[in-house]
PDB file of C-alpha atoms in Angstrom:
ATOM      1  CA  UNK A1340     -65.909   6.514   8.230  1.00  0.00           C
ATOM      2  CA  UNK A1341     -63.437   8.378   5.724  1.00  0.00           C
ATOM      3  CA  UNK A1342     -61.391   5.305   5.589  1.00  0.00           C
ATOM      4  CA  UNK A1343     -64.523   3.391   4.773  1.00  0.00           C
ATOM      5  CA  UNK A1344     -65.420   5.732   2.208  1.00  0.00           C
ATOM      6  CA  UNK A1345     -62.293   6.075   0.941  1.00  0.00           C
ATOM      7  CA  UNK A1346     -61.998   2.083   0.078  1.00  0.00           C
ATOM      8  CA  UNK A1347     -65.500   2.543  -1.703  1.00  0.00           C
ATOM      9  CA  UNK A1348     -63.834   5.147  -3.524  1.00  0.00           C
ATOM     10  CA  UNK A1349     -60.864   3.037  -4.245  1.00  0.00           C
ATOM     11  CA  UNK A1350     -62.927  -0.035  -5.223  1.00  0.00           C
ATOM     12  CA  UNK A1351     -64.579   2.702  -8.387  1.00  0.00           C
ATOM     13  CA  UNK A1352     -61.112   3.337  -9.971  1.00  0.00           C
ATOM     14  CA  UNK A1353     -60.165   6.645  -7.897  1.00  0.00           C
ATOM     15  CA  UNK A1354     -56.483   6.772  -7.519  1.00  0.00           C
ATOM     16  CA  UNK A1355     -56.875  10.036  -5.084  1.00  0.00           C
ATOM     17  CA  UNK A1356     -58.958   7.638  -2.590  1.00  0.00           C
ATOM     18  CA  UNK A1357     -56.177   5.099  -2.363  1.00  0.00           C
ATOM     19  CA  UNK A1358     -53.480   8.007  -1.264  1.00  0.00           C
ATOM     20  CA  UNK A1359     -55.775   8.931   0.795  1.00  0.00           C
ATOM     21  CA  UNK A1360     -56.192   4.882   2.198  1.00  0.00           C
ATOM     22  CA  UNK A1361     -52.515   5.236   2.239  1.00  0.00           C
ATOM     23  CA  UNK A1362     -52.117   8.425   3.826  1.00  0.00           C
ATOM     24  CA  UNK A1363     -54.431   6.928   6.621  1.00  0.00           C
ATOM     25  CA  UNK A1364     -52.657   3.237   7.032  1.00  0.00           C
ATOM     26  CA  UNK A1365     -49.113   3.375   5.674  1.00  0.00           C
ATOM     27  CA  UNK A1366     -48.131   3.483   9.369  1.00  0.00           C
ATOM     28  CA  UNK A1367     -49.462   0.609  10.686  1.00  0.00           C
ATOM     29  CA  UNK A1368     -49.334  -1.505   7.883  1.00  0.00           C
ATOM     30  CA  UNK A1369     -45.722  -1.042   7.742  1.00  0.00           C
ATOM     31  CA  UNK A1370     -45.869  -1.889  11.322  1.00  0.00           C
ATOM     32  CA  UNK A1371     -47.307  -4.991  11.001  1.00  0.00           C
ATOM     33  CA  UNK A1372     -44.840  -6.182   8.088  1.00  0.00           C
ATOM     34  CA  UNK A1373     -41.735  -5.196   9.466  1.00  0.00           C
ATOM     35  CA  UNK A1374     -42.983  -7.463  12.722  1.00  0.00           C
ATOM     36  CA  UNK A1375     -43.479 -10.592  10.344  1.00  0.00           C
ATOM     37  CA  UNK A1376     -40.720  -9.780   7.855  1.00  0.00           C
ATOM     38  CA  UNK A1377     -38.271  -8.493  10.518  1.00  0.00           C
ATOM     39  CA  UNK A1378     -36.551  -6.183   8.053  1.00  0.00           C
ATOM     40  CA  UNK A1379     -37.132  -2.915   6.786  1.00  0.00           C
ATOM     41  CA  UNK A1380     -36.814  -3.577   2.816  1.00  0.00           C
ATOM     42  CA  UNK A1381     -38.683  -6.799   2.763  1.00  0.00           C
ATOM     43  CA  UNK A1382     -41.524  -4.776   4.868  1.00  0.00           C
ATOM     44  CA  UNK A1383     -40.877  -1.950   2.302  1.00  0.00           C
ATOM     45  CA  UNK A1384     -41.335  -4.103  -0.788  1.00  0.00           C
ATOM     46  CA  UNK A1385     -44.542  -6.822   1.224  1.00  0.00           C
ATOM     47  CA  UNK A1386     -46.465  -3.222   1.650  1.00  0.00           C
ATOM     48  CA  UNK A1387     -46.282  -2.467  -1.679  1.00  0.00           C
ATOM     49  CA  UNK A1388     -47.859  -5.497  -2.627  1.00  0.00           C
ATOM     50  CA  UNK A1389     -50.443  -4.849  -0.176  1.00  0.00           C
ATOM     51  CA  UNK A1390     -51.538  -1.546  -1.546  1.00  0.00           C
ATOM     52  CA  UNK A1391     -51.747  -3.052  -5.021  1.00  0.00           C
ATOM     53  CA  UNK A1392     -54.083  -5.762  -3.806  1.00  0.00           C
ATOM     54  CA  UNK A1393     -55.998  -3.304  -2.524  1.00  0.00           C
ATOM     55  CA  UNK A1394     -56.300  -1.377  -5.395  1.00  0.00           C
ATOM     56  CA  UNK A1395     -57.381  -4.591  -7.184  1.00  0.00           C
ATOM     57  CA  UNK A1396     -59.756  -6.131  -4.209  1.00  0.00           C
ATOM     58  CA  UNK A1397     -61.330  -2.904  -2.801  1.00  0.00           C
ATOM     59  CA  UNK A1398     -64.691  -3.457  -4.596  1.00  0.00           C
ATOM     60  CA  UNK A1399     -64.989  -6.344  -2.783  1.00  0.00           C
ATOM     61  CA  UNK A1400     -64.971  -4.967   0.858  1.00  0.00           C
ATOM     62  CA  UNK A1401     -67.938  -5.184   2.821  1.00  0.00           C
ATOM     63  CA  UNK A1402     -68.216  -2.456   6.303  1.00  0.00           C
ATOM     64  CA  UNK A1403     -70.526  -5.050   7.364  1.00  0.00           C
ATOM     65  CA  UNK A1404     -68.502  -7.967   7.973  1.00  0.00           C
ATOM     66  CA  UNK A1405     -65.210  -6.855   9.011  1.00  0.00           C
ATOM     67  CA  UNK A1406     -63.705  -2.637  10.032  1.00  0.00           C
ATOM     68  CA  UNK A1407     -61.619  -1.113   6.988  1.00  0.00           C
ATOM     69  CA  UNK A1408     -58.324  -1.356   9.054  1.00  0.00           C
ATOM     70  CA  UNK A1409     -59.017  -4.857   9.998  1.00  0.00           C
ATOM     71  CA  UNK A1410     -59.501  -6.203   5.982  1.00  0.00           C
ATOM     72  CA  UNK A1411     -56.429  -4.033   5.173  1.00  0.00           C
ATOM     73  CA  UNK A1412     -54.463  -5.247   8.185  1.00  0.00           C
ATOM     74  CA  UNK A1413     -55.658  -9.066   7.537  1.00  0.00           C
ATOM     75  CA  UNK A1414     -54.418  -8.252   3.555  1.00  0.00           C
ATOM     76  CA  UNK A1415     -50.840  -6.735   5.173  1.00  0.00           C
ATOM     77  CA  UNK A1416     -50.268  -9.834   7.792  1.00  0.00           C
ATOM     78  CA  UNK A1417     -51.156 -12.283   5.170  1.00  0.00           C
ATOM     79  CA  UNK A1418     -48.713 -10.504   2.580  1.00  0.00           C
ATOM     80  CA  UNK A1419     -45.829 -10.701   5.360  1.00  0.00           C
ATOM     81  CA  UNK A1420     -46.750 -14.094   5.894  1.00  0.00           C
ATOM     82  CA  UNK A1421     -46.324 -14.842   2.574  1.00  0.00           C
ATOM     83  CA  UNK A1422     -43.450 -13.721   2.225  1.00  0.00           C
ATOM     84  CA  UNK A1423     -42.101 -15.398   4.983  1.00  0.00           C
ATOM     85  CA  UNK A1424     -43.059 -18.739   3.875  1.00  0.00           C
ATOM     86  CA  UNK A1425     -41.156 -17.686   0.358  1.00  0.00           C
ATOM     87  CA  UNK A1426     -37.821 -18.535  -0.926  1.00  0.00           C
ATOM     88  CA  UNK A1427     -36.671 -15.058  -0.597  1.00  0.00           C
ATOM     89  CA  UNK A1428     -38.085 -14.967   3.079  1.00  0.00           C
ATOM     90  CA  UNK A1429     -36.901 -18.208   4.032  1.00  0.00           C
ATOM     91  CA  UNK A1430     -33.004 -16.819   2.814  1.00  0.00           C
ATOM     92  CA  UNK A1431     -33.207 -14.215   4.500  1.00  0.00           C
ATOM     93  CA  UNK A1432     -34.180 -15.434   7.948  1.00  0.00           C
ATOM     94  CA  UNK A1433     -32.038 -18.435   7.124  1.00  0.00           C
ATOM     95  CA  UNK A1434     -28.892 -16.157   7.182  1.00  0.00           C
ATOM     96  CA  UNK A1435     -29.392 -14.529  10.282  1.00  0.00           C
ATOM     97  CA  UNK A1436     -27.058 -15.598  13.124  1.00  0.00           C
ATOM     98  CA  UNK A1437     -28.728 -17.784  15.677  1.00  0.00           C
ATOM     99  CA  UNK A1438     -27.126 -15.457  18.690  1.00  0.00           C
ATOM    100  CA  UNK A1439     -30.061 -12.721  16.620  1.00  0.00           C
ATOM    101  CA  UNK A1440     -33.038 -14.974  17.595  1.00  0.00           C
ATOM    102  CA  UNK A1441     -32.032 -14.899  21.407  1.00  0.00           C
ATOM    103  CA  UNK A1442     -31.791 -10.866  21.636  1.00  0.00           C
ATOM    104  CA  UNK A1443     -35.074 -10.958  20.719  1.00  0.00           C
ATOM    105  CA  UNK A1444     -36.876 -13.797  22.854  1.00  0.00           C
ATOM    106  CA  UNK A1445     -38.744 -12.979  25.579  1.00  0.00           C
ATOM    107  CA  UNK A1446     -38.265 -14.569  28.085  1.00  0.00           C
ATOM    108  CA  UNK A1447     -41.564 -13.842  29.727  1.00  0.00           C
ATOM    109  CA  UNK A1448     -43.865 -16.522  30.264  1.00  0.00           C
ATOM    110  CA  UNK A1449     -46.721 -16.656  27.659  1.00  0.00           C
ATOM    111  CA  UNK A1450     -50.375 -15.177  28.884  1.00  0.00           C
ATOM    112  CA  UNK A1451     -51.530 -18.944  28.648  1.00  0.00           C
ATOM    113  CA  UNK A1452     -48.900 -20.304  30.637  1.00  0.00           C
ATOM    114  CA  UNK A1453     -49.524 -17.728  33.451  1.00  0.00           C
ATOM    115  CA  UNK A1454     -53.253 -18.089  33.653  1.00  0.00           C
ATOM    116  CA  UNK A1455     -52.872 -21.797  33.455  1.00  0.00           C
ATOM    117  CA  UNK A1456     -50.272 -21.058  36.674  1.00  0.00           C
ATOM    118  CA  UNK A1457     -52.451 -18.124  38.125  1.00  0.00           C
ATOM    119  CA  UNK A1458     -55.501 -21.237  38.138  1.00  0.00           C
ATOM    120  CA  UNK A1459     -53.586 -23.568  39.606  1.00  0.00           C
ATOM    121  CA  UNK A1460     -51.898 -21.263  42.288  1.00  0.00           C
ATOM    122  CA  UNK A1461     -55.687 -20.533  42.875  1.00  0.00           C
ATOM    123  CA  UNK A1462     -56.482 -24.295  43.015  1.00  0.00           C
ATOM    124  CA  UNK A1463     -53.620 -25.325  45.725  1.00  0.00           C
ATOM    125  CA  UNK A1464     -54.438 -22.455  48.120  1.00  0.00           C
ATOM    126  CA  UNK A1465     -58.096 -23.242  48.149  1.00  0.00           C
ATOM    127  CA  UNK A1466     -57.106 -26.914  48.987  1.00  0.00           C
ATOM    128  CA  UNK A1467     -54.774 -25.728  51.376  1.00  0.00           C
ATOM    129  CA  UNK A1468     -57.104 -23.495  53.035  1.00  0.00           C
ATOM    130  CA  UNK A1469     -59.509 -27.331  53.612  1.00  0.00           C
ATOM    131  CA  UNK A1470     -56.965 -29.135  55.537  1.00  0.00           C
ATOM    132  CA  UNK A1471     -56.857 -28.771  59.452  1.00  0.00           C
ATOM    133  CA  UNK A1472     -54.862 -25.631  60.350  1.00  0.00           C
ATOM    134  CA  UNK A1473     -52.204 -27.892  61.775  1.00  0.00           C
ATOM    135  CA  UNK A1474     -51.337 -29.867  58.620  1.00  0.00           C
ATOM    136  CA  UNK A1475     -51.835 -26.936  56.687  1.00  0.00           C
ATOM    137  CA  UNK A1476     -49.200 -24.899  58.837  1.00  0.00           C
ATOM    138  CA  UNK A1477     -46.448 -27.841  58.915  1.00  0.00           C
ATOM    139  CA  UNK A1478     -47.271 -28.606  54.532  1.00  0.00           C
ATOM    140  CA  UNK A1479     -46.330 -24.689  54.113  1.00  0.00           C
ATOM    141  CA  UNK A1480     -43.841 -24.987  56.317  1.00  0.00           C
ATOM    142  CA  UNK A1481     -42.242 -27.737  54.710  1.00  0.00           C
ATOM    143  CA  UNK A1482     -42.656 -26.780  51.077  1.00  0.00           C
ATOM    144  CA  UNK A1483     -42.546 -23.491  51.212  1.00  0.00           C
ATOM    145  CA  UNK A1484     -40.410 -22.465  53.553  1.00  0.00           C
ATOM    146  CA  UNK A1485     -38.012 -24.555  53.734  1.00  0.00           C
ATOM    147  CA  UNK A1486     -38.195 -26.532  56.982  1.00  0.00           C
ATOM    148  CA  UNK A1487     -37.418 -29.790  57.828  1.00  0.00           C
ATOM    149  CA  UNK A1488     -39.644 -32.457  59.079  1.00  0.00           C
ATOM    150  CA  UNK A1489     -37.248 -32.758  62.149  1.00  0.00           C
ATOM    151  CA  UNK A1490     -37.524 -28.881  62.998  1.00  0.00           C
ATOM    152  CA  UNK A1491     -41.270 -29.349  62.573  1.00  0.00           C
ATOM    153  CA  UNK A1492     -41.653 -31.947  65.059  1.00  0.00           C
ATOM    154  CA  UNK A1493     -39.680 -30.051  67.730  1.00  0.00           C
ATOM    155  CA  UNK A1494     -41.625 -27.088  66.949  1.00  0.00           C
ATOM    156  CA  UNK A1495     -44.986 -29.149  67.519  1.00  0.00           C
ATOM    157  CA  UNK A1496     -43.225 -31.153  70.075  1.00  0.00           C
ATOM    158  CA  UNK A1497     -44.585 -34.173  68.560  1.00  0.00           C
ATOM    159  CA  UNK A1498     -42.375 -37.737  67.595  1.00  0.00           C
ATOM    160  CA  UNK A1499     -40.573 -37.254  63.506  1.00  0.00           C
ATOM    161  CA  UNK A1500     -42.781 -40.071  62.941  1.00  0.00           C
ATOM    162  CA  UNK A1501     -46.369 -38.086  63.895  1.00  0.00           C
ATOM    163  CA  UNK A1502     -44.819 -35.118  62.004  1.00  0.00           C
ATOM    164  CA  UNK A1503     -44.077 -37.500  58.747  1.00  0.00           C
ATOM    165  CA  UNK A1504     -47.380 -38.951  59.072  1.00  0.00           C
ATOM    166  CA  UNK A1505     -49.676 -36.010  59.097  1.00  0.00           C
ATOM    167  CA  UNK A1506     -47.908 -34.422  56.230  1.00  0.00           C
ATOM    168  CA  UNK A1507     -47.825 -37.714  54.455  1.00  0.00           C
ATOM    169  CA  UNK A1508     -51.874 -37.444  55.159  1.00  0.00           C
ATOM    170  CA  UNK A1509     -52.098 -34.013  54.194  1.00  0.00           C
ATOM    171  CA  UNK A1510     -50.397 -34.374  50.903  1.00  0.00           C
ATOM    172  CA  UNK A1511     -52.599 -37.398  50.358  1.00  0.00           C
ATOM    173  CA  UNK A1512     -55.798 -35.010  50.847  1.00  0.00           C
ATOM    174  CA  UNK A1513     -54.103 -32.219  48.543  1.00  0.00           C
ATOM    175  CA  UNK A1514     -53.416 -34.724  45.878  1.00  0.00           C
ATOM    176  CA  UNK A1515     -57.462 -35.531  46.094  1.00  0.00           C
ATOM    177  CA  UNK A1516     -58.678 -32.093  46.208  1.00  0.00           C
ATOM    178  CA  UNK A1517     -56.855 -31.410  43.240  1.00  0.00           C
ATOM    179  CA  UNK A1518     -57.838 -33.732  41.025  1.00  0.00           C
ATOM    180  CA  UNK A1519     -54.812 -35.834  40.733  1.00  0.00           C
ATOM    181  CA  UNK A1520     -55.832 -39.224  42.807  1.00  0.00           C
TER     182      UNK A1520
END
């Protein structure tokens, strides 16, 4: 509530509100440039322009559509962005050495890519789990451990051939179950 009083403040001309605004979001709108920007002085001079907008645009925040920190942290991330798409931004992430963008990846998977792998992990277990316990047992066997169709049909003391085919049949059924016939 103070910060939300302290924009309506801001957006009537008083210059003690908008230390106060500052006071109460320097810290993570600074955050949020110096992620986009990716250096301290750009970050330094992008929040500056932020804090003038919103000593020109604070009359026109509404609490009812969006939180104080989200309008000012909207205002901050479109600033940085900004800035990124400028000349000056562009130069300066143009001059960086490529060997600076690889200490920096992360080489985690995305959170799409590992529900989209977390689903379909789900999806081949529960077709798994609806073949016959012996074709399931020799497909796991085979593809996930390791084993050879040969060392299969010893252990089921059953002809390669009979091994081959019920995998060969199983696989068929997997392919079905999951959508890919």
């Amino acid at each position: 509530m103070r910060l939300a009083a302290a924009l309506a403040a801001v957006g009537r001309g008083d210059r003690a509100a908008l230390r106060q605004v500052y006071d109460l979001t320097a810290a993570k709108l600074f955050g949020i440039c110096l992620r986009i920007c990716g250096e301290r002085a750009s970050a330094e001079d992008v929040l500056q322009t932020v804090y003038i907008k919103v000593w020109e645009r604070a009359g026109q925040f509404d609490a009812t559509r969006a939180s104080p920190i989200t309008w000012l942290a909207t205002i901050a991330r479109n600033g940085a962005i900004d800035w990124r798409r400028s000349v000056a931004g562009r130069a300066a992430r143009d001059s960086l050495p490529e060997k600076a963008a690889f200490a920096v990846a992360d080489e985690a998977p995305r959170a799409d890519q590992s529900l989209v792998a977390a689903e379909e992990g789900e999806q081949l277990h529960r077709c798994l789990d609806e073949l016959e316990a012996r074709t399931r047992t020799c497909i796991r066997s085979a593809f996930f451990d390791g084993s050879t169709y040969a060392e299969l049909a010893e252990r089921e003391k059953v002809p390669l051939g009979t091994m081959k085919s019920w995998i060969r049949r199983g696989l068929m059924r997997l392919k079905d179950c999951l959508g890919d016939g």
